[in-house]
Amino acid sequence: CQNSRMRHTDALARLWPASALAVRAGDLELRWIDDELLVQLAELAGRGIHDPGVMPFEHPWSRGTADEVARSVVMFQWGIRNRVSPDAFVLEFAVLHDGVPVGVQGITANDWPVLRRVTSGSWLGRAHQGRGIGTRMRMLALHVAFAGLGAREATSGAFVDNGPSNAVSRRVGYEFDGAFHVAREGVAVLHNRFVMERDRWESLRGDHSAALGAPIEMRGIEAFRDFIETTAADR
């Protein structure tokens, strides 16, 4: 059974290299979300991500019963798995702390060959917040983007009333890049934008490594990068 699972995993990685992507530093790992992890993450989200009286997301997918929220997670993840091309990609990683799924960290790119820019988004289960995981998982995502994929720029954002997310961006070293109004549940709310240029990331790389507390190991990044570049060359 174990050998059969390994053959399946290897075959999937050959056909769809994104499925083999992972990055780890000590007790923290970002890993492609397979169906087994997806169920665990969906149930985690169903147990709560934020207080009922707040909404940190532009689209209020985190409102509803536990099953409704969990179903939203499953539907979203199934819907974006194939969105990988030379021009644009969406990579969503399960965040595992000591092997336990605690949240999701994503990076998205549009017009990738021209802009070389990624945008990050994430969430953590409430039981895992306030422990520094959000900061470290963002650092790992930046490592994938810059060291792994050769990004020129990374952006992130959060509503002005989302204190923890804004604090993570500042702590990681992003620079504030203005605010603009976004519609949230029928109301215009200011949304902060943060940016990290490659040169700035390079200057902070040592600080990130110290904060992560362990060497960074990436898996599957070369095959994924080759997949995108080869697909582009075949056009």
mmCIF file of N, CA and C in Angstrom, residues 119-196:
data_model
loop_
_atom_site.group_PDB
_atom_site.id
_atom_site.type_symbol
_atom_site.label_atom_id
_atom_site.label_comp_id
_atom_site.label_asym_id
_atom_site.label_seq_id
_atom_site.Cartn_x
_atom_site.Cartn_y
_atom_site.Cartn_z
ATOM 1 N N THR A 119 1.931 37.932 -5.161
ATOM 2 C CA THR A 119 1.111 38.481 -4.085
ATOM 3 C C THR A 119 0.778 37.348 -3.130
ATOM 4 N N SER A 120 0.889 37.600 -1.844
ATOM 5 C CA SER A 120 0.656 36.545 -0.863
ATOM 6 C C SER A 120 -0.699 36.712 -0.187
ATOM 7 N N GLY A 121 -1.219 35.597 0.290
ATOM 8 C CA GLY A 121 -2.437 35.574 1.080
ATOM 9 C C GLY A 121 -2.376 34.375 2.011
ATOM 10 N N SER A 122 -3.015 34.454 3.156
ATOM 11 C CA SER A 122 -2.875 33.366 4.116
ATOM 12 C C SER A 122 -3.981 33.402 5.159
ATOM 13 N N TRP A 123 -4.104 32.305 5.881
ATOM 14 C CA TRP A 123 -4.940 32.268 7.086
ATOM 15 C C TRP A 123 -4.401 31.199 8.026
ATOM 16 N N LEU A 124 -4.695 31.380 9.305
ATOM 17 C CA LEU A 124 -4.314 30.434 10.354
ATOM 18 C C LEU A 124 -5.535 30.098 11.196
ATOM 19 N N GLY A 125 -5.639 28.837 11.605
ATOM 20 C CA GLY A 125 -6.674 28.467 12.561
ATOM 21 C C GLY A 125 -6.480 29.227 13.864
ATOM 22 N N ARG A 126 -7.567 29.577 14.523
ATOM 23 C CA ARG A 126 -7.479 30.432 15.714
ATOM 24 C C ARG A 126 -6.596 29.852 16.804
ATOM 25 N N ALA A 127 -6.613 28.537 16.956
ATOM 26 C CA ALA A 127 -5.822 27.903 18.006
ATOM 27 C C ALA A 127 -4.322 28.055 17.781
ATOM 28 N N HIS A 128 -3.923 28.444 16.559
ATOM 29 C CA HIS A 128 -2.504 28.523 16.221
ATOM 30 C C HIS A 128 -2.026 29.954 16.024
ATOM 31 N N GLN A 129 -2.866 30.911 16.316
ATOM 32 C CA GLN A 129 -2.499 32.311 16.152
ATOM 33 C C GLN A 129 -1.761 32.846 17.381
ATOM 34 N N GLY A 130 -0.994 33.915 17.179
ATOM 35 C CA GLY A 130 -0.282 34.538 18.289
ATOM 36 C C GLY A 130 0.955 33.794 18.737
ATOM 37 N N ARG A 131 1.469 32.901 17.884
ATOM 38 C CA ARG A 131 2.647 32.101 18.261
ATOM 39 C C ARG A 131 3.821 32.328 17.313
ATOM 40 N N GLY A 132 3.711 33.338 16.463
ATOM 41 C CA GLY A 132 4.791 33.641 15.539
ATOM 42 C C GLY A 132 4.790 32.825 14.255
ATOM 43 N N ILE A 133 3.804 31.946 14.103
ATOM 44 C CA ILE A 133 3.761 31.101 12.909
ATOM 45 C C ILE A 133 3.483 31.936 11.670
ATOM 46 N N GLY A 134 2.584 32.924 11.781
ATOM 47 C CA GLY A 134 2.238 33.756 10.633
ATOM 48 C C GLY A 134 3.437 34.480 10.047
ATOM 49 N N THR A 135 4.323 34.953 10.903
ATOM 50 C CA THR A 135 5.528 35.635 10.436
ATOM 51 C C THR A 135 6.457 34.677 9.718
ATOM 52 N N ARG A 136 6.671 33.509 10.304
ATOM 53 C CA ARG A 136 7.625 32.562 9.721
ATOM 54 C C ARG A 136 7.108 31.957 8.425
ATOM 55 N N MET A 137 5.808 31.713 8.333
ATOM 56 C CA MET A 137 5.300 31.121 7.093
ATOM 57 C C MET A 137 5.367 32.132 5.949
ATOM 58 N N ARG A 138 5.229 33.413 6.247
ATOM 59 C CA ARG A 138 5.395 34.436 5.212
ATOM 60 C C ARG A 138 6.852 34.483 4.748
ATOM 61 N N MET A 139 7.780 34.338 5.683
ATOM 62 C CA MET A 139 9.193 34.315 5.300
ATOM 63 C C MET A 139 9.496 33.143 4.383
ATOM 64 N N LEU A 140 8.903 31.984 4.658
ATOM 65 C CA LEU A 140 9.118 30.825 3.799
ATOM 66 C C LEU A 140 8.524 31.062 2.413
ATOM 67 N N ALA A 141 7.357 31.688 2.359
ATOM 68 C CA ALA A 141 6.737 31.990 1.067
ATOM 69 C C ALA A 141 7.616 32.936 0.249
ATOM 70 N N LEU A 142 8.210 33.927 0.912
ATOM 71 C CA LEU A 142 9.109 34.846 0.219
ATOM 72 C C LEU A 142 10.350 34.130 -0.288
ATOM 73 N N HIS A 143 10.819 33.152 0.459
ATOM 74 C CA HIS A 143 11.978 32.381 0.021
ATOM 75 C C HIS A 143 11.645 31.603 -1.249
ATOM 76 N N VAL A 144 10.465 31.010 -1.296
ATOM 77 C CA VAL A 144 10.030 30.314 -2.505
ATOM 78 C C VAL A 144 9.989 31.291 -3.681
ATOM 79 N N ALA A 145 9.402 32.461 -3.446
ATOM 80 C CA ALA A 145 9.234 33.441 -4.523
ATOM 81 C C ALA A 145 10.558 33.977 -5.028
ATOM 82 N N PHE A 146 11.415 34.414 -4.124
ATOM 83 C CA PHE A 146 12.651 35.070 -4.531
ATOM 84 C C PHE A 146 13.770 34.077 -4.832
ATOM 85 N N ALA A 147 14.080 33.214 -3.872
ATOM 86 C CA ALA A 147 15.186 32.278 -4.066
ATOM 87 C C ALA A 147 14.801 31.149 -5.017
ATOM 88 N N GLY A 148 13.549 30.709 -4.942
ATOM 89 C CA GLY A 148 13.133 29.572 -5.754
ATOM 90 C C GLY A 148 12.709 29.927 -7.157
ATOM 91 N N LEU A 149 11.939 31.006 -7.314
ATOM 92 C CA LEU A 149 11.343 31.335 -8.597
ATOM 93 C C LEU A 149 11.941 32.570 -9.265
ATOM 94 N N GLY A 150 12.762 33.313 -8.557
ATOM 95 C CA GLY A 150 13.393 34.479 -9.154
ATOM 96 C C GLY A 150 12.493 35.690 -9.262
ATOM 97 N N ALA A 151 11.613 35.883 -8.292
ATOM 98 C CA ALA A 151 10.705 37.027 -8.313
ATOM 99 C C ALA A 151 11.488 38.336 -8.207
ATOM 100 N N ARG A 152 10.906 39.369 -8.768
ATOM 101 C CA ARG A 152 11.463 40.719 -8.667
ATOM 102 C C ARG A 152 10.827 41.484 -7.508
ATOM 103 N N GLU A 153 9.570 41.156 -7.196
ATOM 104 C CA GLU A 153 8.812 41.928 -6.215
ATOM 105 C C GLU A 153 7.744 41.043 -5.583
ATOM 106 N N ALA A 154 7.438 41.313 -4.330
ATOM 107 C CA ALA A 154 6.351 40.620 -3.637
ATOM 108 C C ALA A 154 5.470 41.663 -2.967
ATOM 109 N N THR A 155 4.170 41.468 -3.063
ATOM 110 C CA THR A 155 3.233 42.376 -2.407
ATOM 111 C C THR A 155 2.324 41.596 -1.471
ATOM 112 N N SER A 156 1.754 42.325 -0.543
ATOM 113 C CA SER A 156 0.760 41.747 0.355
ATOM 114 C C SER A 156 -0.167 42.880 0.782
ATOM 115 N N GLY A 157 -1.269 42.536 1.409
ATOM 116 C CA GLY A 157 -2.200 43.565 1.832
ATOM 117 C C GLY A 157 -3.121 43.075 2.925
ATOM 118 N N ALA A 158 -3.762 44.027 3.580
ATOM 119 C CA ALA A 158 -4.706 43.698 4.647
ATOM 120 C C ALA A 158 -5.580 44.914 4.912
ATOM 121 N N PHE A 159 -6.806 44.664 5.320
ATOM 122 C CA PHE A 159 -7.662 45.764 5.736
ATOM 123 C C PHE A 159 -7.031 46.477 6.927
ATOM 124 N N VAL A 160 -7.301 47.774 7.035
ATOM 125 C CA VAL A 160 -6.661 48.567 8.088
ATOM 126 C C VAL A 160 -7.019 48.075 9.485
ATOM 127 N N ASP A 161 -8.174 47.406 9.611
ATOM 128 C CA ASP A 161 -8.573 46.922 10.928
ATOM 129 C C ASP A 161 -8.107 45.498 11.212
ATOM 130 N N ASN A 162 -7.294 44.945 10.320
ATOM 131 C CA ASN A 162 -6.727 43.614 10.540
ATOM 132 C C ASN A 162 -5.330 43.769 11.133
ATOM 133 N N GLY A 163 -5.282 44.051 12.413
ATOM 134 C CA GLY A 163 -4.020 44.328 13.089
ATOM 135 C C GLY A 163 -2.973 43.239 12.952
ATOM 136 N N PRO A 164 -3.324 41.977 13.195
ATOM 137 C CA PRO A 164 -2.302 40.923 13.118
ATOM 138 C C PRO A 164 -1.661 40.795 11.744
ATOM 139 N N SER A 165 -2.450 40.857 10.677
ATOM 140 C CA SER A 165 -1.883 40.714 9.336
ATOM 141 C C SER A 165 -0.979 41.892 8.990
ATOM 142 N N ASN A 166 -1.413 43.104 9.317
ATOM 143 C CA ASN A 166 -0.568 44.273 9.081
ATOM 144 C C ASN A 166 0.741 44.168 9.864
ATOM 145 N N ALA A 167 0.650 43.654 11.077
ATOM 146 C CA ALA A 167 1.846 43.524 11.908
ATOM 147 C C ALA A 167 2.825 42.514 11.323
ATOM 148 N N VAL A 168 2.307 41.424 10.759
ATOM 149 C CA VAL A 168 3.183 40.430 10.132
ATOM 150 C C VAL A 168 3.944 41.054 8.965
ATOM 151 N N SER A 169 3.245 41.796 8.107
ATOM 152 C CA SER A 169 3.912 42.416 6.956
ATOM 153 C C SER A 169 5.028 43.345 7.405
ATOM 154 N N ARG A 170 4.754 44.140 8.421
ATOM 155 C CA ARG A 170 5.779 45.068 8.912
ATOM 156 C C ARG A 170 6.937 44.306 9.561
ATOM 157 N N ARG A 171 6.606 43.263 10.310
ATOM 158 C CA ARG A 171 7.639 42.497 11.007
ATOM 159 C C ARG A 171 8.561 41.784 10.016
ATOM 160 N N VAL A 172 8.000 41.300 8.927
ATOM 161 C CA VAL A 172 8.799 40.604 7.925
ATOM 162 C C VAL A 172 9.686 41.582 7.157
ATOM 163 N N GLY A 173 9.282 42.861 7.094
ATOM 164 C CA GLY A 173 10.118 43.863 6.459
ATOM 165 C C GLY A 173 9.552 44.500 5.214
ATOM 166 N N TYR A 174 8.281 44.230 4.905
ATOM 167 C CA TYR A 174 7.651 44.912 3.787
ATOM 168 C C TYR A 174 7.624 46.426 4.043
ATOM 169 N N GLU A 175 7.570 47.183 2.975
ATOM 170 C CA GLU A 175 7.416 48.634 3.067
ATOM 171 C C GLU A 175 5.980 49.015 2.725
ATOM 172 N N PHE A 176 5.432 49.937 3.478
ATOM 173 C CA PHE A 176 4.059 50.402 3.238
ATOM 174 C C PHE A 176 3.983 51.101 1.887
ATOM 175 N N ASP A 177 2.954 50.772 1.107
ATOM 176 C CA ASP A 177 2.853 51.290 -0.256
ATOM 177 C C ASP A 177 1.488 51.926 -0.513
ATOM 178 N N GLY A 178 0.864 52.472 0.547
ATOM 179 C CA GLY A 178 -0.396 53.175 0.376
ATOM 180 C C GLY A 178 -1.611 52.330 0.741
ATOM 181 N N ALA A 179 -2.763 52.980 0.697
ATOM 182 C CA ALA A 179 -4.020 52.317 1.034
ATOM 183 C C ALA A 179 -5.083 52.728 0.024
ATOM 184 N N PHE A 180 -6.032 51.849 -0.221
ATOM 185 C CA PHE A 180 -7.119 52.122 -1.157
ATOM 186 C C PHE A 180 -8.382 51.454 -0.636
ATOM 187 N N HIS A 181 -9.520 51.935 -1.098
ATOM 188 C CA HIS A 181 -10.785 51.391 -0.627
ATOM 189 C C HIS A 181 -11.143 50.114 -1.373
ATOM 190 N N VAL A 182 -11.624 49.145 -0.602
ATOM 191 C CA VAL A 182 -12.101 47.876 -1.143
ATOM 192 C C VAL A 182 -13.486 47.621 -0.555
ATOM 193 N N ALA A 183 -14.389 47.112 -1.392
ATOM 194 C CA ALA A 183 -15.731 46.782 -0.907
ATOM 195 C C ALA A 183 -15.679 45.531 -0.043
ATOM 196 N N ARG A 184 -16.178 45.643 1.175
ATOM 197 C CA ARG A 184 -16.240 44.510 2.084
ATOM 198 C C ARG A 184 -17.623 44.457 2.714
ATOM 199 N N GLU A 185 -18.380 43.454 2.368
ATOM 200 C CA GLU A 185 -19.739 43.274 2.895
ATOM 201 C C GLU A 185 -20.563 44.549 2.745
ATOM 202 N N GLY A 186 -20.470 45.150 1.559
ATOM 203 C CA GLY A 186 -21.285 46.311 1.234
ATOM 204 C C GLY A 186 -20.777 47.637 1.740
ATOM 205 N N VAL A 187 -19.564 47.669 2.277
ATOM 206 C CA VAL A 187 -18.997 48.905 2.826
ATOM 207 C C VAL A 187 -17.595 49.109 2.248
ATOM 208 N N ALA A 188 -17.255 50.357 1.913
ATOM 209 C CA ALA A 188 -15.911 50.684 1.443
ATOM 210 C C ALA A 188 -14.975 50.780 2.646
ATOM 211 N N VAL A 189 -13.943 49.943 2.651
ATOM 212 C CA VAL A 189 -13.010 49.880 3.777
ATOM 213 C C VAL A 189 -11.589 50.034 3.238
ATOM 214 N N LEU A 190 -10.778 50.823 3.923
ATOM 215 C CA LEU A 190 -9.385 51.002 3.498
ATOM 216 C C LEU A 190 -8.599 49.701 3.638
ATOM 217 N N HIS A 191 -7.799 49.451 2.613
ATOM 218 C CA HIS A 191 -6.991 48.234 2.543
ATOM 219 C C HIS A 191 -5.544 48.653 2.328
ATOM 220 N N ASN A 192 -4.667 48.272 3.249
ATOM 221 C CA ASN A 192 -3.253 48.620 3.132
ATOM 222 C C ASN A 192 -2.555 47.718 2.117
ATOM 223 N N ARG A 193 -1.583 48.302 1.424
ATOM 224 C CA ARG A 193 -0.754 47.535 0.497
ATOM 225 C C ARG A 193 0.687 47.626 0.967
ATOM 226 N N PHE A 194 1.373 46.491 0.915
ATOM 227 C CA PHE A 194 2.778 46.424 1.307
ATOM 228 C C PHE A 194 3.586 45.819 0.163
ATOM 229 N N VAL A 195 4.843 46.236 0.048
ATOM 230 C CA VAL A 195 5.678 45.741 -1.040
ATOM 231 C C VAL A 195 7.063 45.378 -0.517
ATOM 232 N N MET A 196 7.617 44.329 -1.118
ATOM 233 C CA MET A 196 8.982 43.896 -0.821
ATOM 234 C C MET A 196 9.712 43.746 -2.147
#
